[in-house]
CSV table of C-alpha atoms in Angstrom, one decimal:
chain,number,residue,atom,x,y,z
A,1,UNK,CA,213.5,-108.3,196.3
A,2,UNK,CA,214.8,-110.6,198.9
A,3,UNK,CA,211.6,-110.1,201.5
A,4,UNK,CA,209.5,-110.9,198.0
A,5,UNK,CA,211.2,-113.9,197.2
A,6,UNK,CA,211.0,-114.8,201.2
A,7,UNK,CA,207.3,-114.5,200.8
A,8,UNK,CA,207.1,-116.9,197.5
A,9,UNK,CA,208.7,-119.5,199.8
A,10,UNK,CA,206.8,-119.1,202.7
A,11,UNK,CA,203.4,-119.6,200.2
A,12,UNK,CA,205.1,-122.3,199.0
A,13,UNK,CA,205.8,-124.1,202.4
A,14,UNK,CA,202.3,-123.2,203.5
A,15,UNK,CA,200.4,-124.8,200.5
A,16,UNK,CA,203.0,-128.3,200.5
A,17,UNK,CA,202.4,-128.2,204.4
A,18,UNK,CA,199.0,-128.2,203.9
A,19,UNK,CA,198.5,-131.0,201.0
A,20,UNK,CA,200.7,-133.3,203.0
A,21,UNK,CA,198.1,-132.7,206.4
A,22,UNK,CA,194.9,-132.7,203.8
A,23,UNK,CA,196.7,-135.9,202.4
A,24,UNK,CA,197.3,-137.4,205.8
A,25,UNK,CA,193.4,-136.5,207.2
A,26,UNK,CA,191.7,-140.3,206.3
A,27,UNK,CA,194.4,-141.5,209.1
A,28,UNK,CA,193.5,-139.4,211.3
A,29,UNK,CA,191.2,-139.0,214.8
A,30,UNK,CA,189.2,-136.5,213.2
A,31,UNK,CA,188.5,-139.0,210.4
A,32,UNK,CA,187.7,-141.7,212.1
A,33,UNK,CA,185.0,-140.0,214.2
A,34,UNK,CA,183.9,-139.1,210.8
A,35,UNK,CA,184.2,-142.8,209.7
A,36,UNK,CA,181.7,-144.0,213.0
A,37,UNK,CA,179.0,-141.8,211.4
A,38,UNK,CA,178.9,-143.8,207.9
A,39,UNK,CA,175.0,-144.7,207.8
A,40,UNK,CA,174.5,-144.0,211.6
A,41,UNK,CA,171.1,-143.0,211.2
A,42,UNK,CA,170.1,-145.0,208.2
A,43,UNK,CA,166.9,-144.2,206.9
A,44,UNK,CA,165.9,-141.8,209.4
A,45,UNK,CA,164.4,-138.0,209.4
A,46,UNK,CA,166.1,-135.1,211.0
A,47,UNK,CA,165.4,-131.4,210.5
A,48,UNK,CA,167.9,-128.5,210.2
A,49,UNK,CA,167.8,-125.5,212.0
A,50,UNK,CA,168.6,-122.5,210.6
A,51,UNK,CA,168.7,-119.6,212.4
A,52,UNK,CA,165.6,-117.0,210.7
A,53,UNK,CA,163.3,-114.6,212.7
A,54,UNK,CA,160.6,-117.6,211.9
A,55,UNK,CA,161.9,-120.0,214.1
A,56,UNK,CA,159.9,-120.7,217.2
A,57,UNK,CA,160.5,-122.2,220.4
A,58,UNK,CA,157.0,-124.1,221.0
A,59,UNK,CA,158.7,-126.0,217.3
A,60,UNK,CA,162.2,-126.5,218.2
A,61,UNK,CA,160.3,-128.0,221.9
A,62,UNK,CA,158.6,-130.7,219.3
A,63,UNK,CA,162.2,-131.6,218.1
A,64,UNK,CA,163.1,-133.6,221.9
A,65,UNK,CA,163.3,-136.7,219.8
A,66,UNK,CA,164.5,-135.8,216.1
A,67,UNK,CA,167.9,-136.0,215.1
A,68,UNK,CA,168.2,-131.9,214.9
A,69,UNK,CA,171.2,-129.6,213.1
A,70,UNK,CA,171.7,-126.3,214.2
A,71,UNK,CA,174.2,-123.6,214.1
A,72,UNK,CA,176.4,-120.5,215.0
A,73,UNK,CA,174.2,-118.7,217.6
A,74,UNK,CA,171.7,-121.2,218.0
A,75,UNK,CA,172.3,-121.1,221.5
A,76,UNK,CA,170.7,-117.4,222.2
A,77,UNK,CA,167.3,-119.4,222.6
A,78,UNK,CA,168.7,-121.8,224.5
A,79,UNK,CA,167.3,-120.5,227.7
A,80,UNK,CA,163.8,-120.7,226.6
A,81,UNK,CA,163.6,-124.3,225.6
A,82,UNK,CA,164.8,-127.5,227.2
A,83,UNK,CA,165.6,-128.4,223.1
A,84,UNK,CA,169.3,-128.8,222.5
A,85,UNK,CA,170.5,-130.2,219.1
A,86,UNK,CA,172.1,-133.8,218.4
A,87,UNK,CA,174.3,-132.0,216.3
A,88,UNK,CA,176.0,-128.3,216.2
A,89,UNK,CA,178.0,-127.2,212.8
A,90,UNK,CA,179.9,-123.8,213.0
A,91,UNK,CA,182.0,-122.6,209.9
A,92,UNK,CA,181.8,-118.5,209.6
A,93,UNK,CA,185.1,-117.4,210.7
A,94,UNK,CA,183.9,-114.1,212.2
A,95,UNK,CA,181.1,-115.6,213.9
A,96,UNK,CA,183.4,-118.2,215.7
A,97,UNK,CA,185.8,-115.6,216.2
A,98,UNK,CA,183.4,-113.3,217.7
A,99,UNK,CA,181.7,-116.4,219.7
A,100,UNK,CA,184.6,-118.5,220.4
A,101,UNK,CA,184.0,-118.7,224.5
A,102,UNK,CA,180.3,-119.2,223.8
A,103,UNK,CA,180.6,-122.0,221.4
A,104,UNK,CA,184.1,-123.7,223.8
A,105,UNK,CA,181.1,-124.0,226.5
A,106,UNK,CA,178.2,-125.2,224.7
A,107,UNK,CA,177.1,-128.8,226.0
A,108,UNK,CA,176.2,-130.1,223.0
A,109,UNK,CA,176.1,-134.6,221.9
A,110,UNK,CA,179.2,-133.7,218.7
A,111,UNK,CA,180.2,-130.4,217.4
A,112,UNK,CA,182.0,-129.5,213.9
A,113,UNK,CA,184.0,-127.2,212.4
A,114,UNK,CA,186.5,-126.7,209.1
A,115,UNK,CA,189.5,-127.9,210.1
A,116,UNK,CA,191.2,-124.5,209.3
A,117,UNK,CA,190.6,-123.4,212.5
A,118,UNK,CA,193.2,-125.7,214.3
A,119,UNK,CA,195.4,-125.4,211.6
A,120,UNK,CA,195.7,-122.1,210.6
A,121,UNK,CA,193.8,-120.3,214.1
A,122,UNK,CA,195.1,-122.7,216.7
A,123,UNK,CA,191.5,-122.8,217.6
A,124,UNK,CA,190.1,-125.7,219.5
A,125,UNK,CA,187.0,-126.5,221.1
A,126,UNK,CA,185.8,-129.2,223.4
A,127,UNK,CA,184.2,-132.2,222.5
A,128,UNK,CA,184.2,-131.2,218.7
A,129,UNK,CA,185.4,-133.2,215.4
A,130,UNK,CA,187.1,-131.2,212.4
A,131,UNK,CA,186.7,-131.7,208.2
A,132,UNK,CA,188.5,-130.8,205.3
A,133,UNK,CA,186.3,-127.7,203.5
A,134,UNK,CA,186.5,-127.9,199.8
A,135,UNK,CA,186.2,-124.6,198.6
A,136,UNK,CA,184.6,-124.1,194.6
A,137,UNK,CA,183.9,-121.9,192.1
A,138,UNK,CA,181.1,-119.2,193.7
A,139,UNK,CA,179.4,-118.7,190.7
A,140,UNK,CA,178.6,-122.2,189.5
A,141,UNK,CA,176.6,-124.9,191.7
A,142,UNK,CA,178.7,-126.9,194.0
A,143,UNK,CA,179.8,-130.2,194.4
A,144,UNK,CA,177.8,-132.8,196.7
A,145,UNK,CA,180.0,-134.7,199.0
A,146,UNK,CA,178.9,-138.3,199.5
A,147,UNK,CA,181.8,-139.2,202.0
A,148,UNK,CA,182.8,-136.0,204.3
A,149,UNK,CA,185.8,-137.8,205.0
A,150,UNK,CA,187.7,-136.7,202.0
A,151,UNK,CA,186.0,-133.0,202.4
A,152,UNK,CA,182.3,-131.4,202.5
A,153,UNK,CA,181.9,-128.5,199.5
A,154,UNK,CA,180.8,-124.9,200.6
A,155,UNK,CA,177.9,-123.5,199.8
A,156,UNK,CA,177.8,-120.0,201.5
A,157,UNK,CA,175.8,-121.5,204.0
A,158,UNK,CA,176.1,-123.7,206.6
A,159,UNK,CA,172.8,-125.6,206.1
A,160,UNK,CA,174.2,-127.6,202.9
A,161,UNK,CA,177.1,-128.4,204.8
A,162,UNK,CA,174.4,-130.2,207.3
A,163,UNK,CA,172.7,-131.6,204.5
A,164,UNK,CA,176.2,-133.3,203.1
A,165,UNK,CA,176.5,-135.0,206.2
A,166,UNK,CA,172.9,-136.0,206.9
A,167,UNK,CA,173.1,-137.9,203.3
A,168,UNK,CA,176.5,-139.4,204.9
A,169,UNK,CA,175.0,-140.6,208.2
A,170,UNK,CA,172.5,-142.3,206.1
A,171,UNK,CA,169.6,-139.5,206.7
A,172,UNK,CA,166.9,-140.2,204.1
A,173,UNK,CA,164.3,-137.4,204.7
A,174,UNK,CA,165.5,-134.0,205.6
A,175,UNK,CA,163.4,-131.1,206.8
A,176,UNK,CA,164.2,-127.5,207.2
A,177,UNK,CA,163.4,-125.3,209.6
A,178,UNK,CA,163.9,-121.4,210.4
A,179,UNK,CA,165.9,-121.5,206.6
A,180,UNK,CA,164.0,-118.1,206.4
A,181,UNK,CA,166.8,-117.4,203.1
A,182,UNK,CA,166.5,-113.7,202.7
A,183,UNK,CA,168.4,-110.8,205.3
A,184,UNK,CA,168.2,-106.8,205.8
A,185,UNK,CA,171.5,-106.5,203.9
A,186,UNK,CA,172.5,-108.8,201.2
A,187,UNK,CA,175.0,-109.4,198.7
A,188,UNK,CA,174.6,-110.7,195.0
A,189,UNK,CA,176.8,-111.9,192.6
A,190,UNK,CA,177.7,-108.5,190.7
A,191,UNK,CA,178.7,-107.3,193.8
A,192,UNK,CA,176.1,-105.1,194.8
A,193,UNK,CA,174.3,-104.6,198.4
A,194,UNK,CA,170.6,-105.0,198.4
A,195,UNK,CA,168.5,-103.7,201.7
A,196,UNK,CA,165.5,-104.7,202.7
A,197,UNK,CA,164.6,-102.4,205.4
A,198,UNK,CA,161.5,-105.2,206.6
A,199,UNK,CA,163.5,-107.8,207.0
A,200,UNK,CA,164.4,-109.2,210.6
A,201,UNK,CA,167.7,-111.4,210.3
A,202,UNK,CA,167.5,-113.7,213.1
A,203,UNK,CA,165.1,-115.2,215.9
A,204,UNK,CA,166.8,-112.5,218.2
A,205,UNK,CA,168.0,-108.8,217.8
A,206,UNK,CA,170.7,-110.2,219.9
A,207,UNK,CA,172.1,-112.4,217.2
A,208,UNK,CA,173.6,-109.6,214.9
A,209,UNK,CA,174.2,-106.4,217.4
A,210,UNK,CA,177.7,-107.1,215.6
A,211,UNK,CA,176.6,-107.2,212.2
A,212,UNK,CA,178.4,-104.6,210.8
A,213,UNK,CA,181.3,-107.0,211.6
A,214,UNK,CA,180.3,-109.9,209.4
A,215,UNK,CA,180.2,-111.2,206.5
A,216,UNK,CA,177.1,-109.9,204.3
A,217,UNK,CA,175.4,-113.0,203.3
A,218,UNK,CA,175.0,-113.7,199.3
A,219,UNK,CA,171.5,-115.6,198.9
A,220,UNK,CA,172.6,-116.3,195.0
A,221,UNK,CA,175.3,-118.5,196.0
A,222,UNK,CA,173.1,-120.1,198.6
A,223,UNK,CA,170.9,-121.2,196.3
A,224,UNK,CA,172.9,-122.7,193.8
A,225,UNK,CA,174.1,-124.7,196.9
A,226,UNK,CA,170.4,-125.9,198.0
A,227,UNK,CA,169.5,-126.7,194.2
A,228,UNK,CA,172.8,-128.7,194.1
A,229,UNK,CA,171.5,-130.6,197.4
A,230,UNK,CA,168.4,-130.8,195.9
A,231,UNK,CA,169.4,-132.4,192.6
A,232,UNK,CA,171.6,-134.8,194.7
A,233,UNK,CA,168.7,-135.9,196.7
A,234,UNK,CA,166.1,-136.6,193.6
A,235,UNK,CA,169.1,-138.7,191.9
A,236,UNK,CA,169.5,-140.6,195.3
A,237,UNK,CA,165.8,-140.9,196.5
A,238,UNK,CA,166.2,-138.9,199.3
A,239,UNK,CA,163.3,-136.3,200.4
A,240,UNK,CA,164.1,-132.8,201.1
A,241,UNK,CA,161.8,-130.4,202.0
A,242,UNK,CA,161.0,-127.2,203.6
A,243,UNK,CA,159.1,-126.9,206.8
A,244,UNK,CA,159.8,-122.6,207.3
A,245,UNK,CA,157.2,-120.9,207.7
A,246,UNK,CA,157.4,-118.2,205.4
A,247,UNK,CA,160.7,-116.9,203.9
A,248,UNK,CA,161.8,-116.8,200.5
A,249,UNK,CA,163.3,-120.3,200.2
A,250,UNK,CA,161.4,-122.3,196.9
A,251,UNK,CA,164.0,-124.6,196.1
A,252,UNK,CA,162.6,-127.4,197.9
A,253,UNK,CA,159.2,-128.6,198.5
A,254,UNK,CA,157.2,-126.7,201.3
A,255,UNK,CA,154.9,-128.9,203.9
A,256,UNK,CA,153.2,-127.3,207.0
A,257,UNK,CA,155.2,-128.0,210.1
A,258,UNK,CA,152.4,-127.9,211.7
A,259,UNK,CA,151.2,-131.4,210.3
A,260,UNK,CA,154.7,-133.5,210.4
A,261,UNK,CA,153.5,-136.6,212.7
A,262,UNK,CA,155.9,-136.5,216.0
């Protein structure tokens, strides 16, 4: 009885300690790096890159000059292109625990990550800028932030949290790239596992040797997120579309990468 009600009031503690640091966030550093990128690239393009077997090297060599987003293990190609992103978003606890040394050394303009991971894992990494994640309802489309100083929404996928802050710094045409949307070994929202024996995962075999260690991706919650960004984006005449080539992605309107003017 006594180690139960010990419990209650650690919980307790936990949750007041955290409200009071969530509370105290728009004061502090992190925030106000946040704050500098209000509108920062007003009006501009930039491409997201997620992380499919479709992405190519000869494309992400094209990027040099684009204000880019990537991701996680982005950096297993990074030895075959001279490419780096302007920005690099991490937020899948396994991965980063898994890849904490690799990301730590990644030389890289910004990186960002939940703040969680200072506050709950003690983990900190070099030359990177924290936010509050608002966590939602799985089963119904998420919120859109429009200022990722008071919190950025999940989406099950790291790309929408790109897209909230692209819309913050201004971003007016957003293009996606290696969003390939579909994995060997999903998850949907009654719980079951669905394989696809053809599907590759990632752009390397490398990427997921440690699969069986992470989290199974569920593609119906990811798309509830993209159709929230893209619902966002018609209301706020902002273009999103989807440069992949191939996957099963259809929530945004495809073009040819092959014919965006660099």
């Amino acid at each position: 009885m006594i180690k139960k009600y010990k419990n209650k009031i650690n919980i307790a503690l936990y949750r007041l300690t955290r409200q009071i640091k969530i509370n105290l966030f728009p004061l502090s550093q992190n925030a106000a790096t946040l704050i500098k990128l209000k509108n920062k690239h007003s009006n501009m393009r930039c491409f997201i890159i997620g992380n499919g077997p479709s992405l190519k090297t000869e494309d992400l060599d094209k990027l040099q000059n684009e204000i880019t987003f990537a991701f996680n293990r982005i950096y297993y190609l990074f030895d075959q292109t001279d490419w780096r992103p302007t920005y690099y978003c991490s937020e899948d606890e396994k991965t980063i625990f898994k890849s904490t040394e690799e990301i730590n050394e990644l030389k890289i303009g910004q990186k960002f990550f939940p703040v969680n991971f200072p506050w709950d894992y003690k983990i900190n990494f070099q030359n990177a800028s924290y936010y509050i994640f608002k966590l939602g309802d799985s089963k119904v489309e998420p919120k859109f932030s429009e200022d990722i100083v008071n919190g950025i929404f999940w989406g099950n996928t790291v790309a929408y949290t790109a897209m909230q802050m692209a819309v913050y710094m201004g971003i007016k045409e957003i293009y996606l790239l290696g969003v390939d949307h579909h994995f060997s070994k999903m998850e949907n929202d009654k719980g079951e596992i669905v394989i696809d024996e053809t599907a590759k995962d990632y752009f390397t075999e490398k990427y997921n040797t440690d699969k069986d260690d992470l989290y199974i991706p569920n593609v119906e919650i990811s798309t509830r997120a993209f159709t929230a960004a893209k619902r966002y984006a018609d209301d706020h005449n902002i273009k999103i579309y989807n440069a992949t080539r191939g996957g099963k992605l259809e929530v945004f309107e495809r073009v040819d990468f092959d014919n965006i003017n660099f």
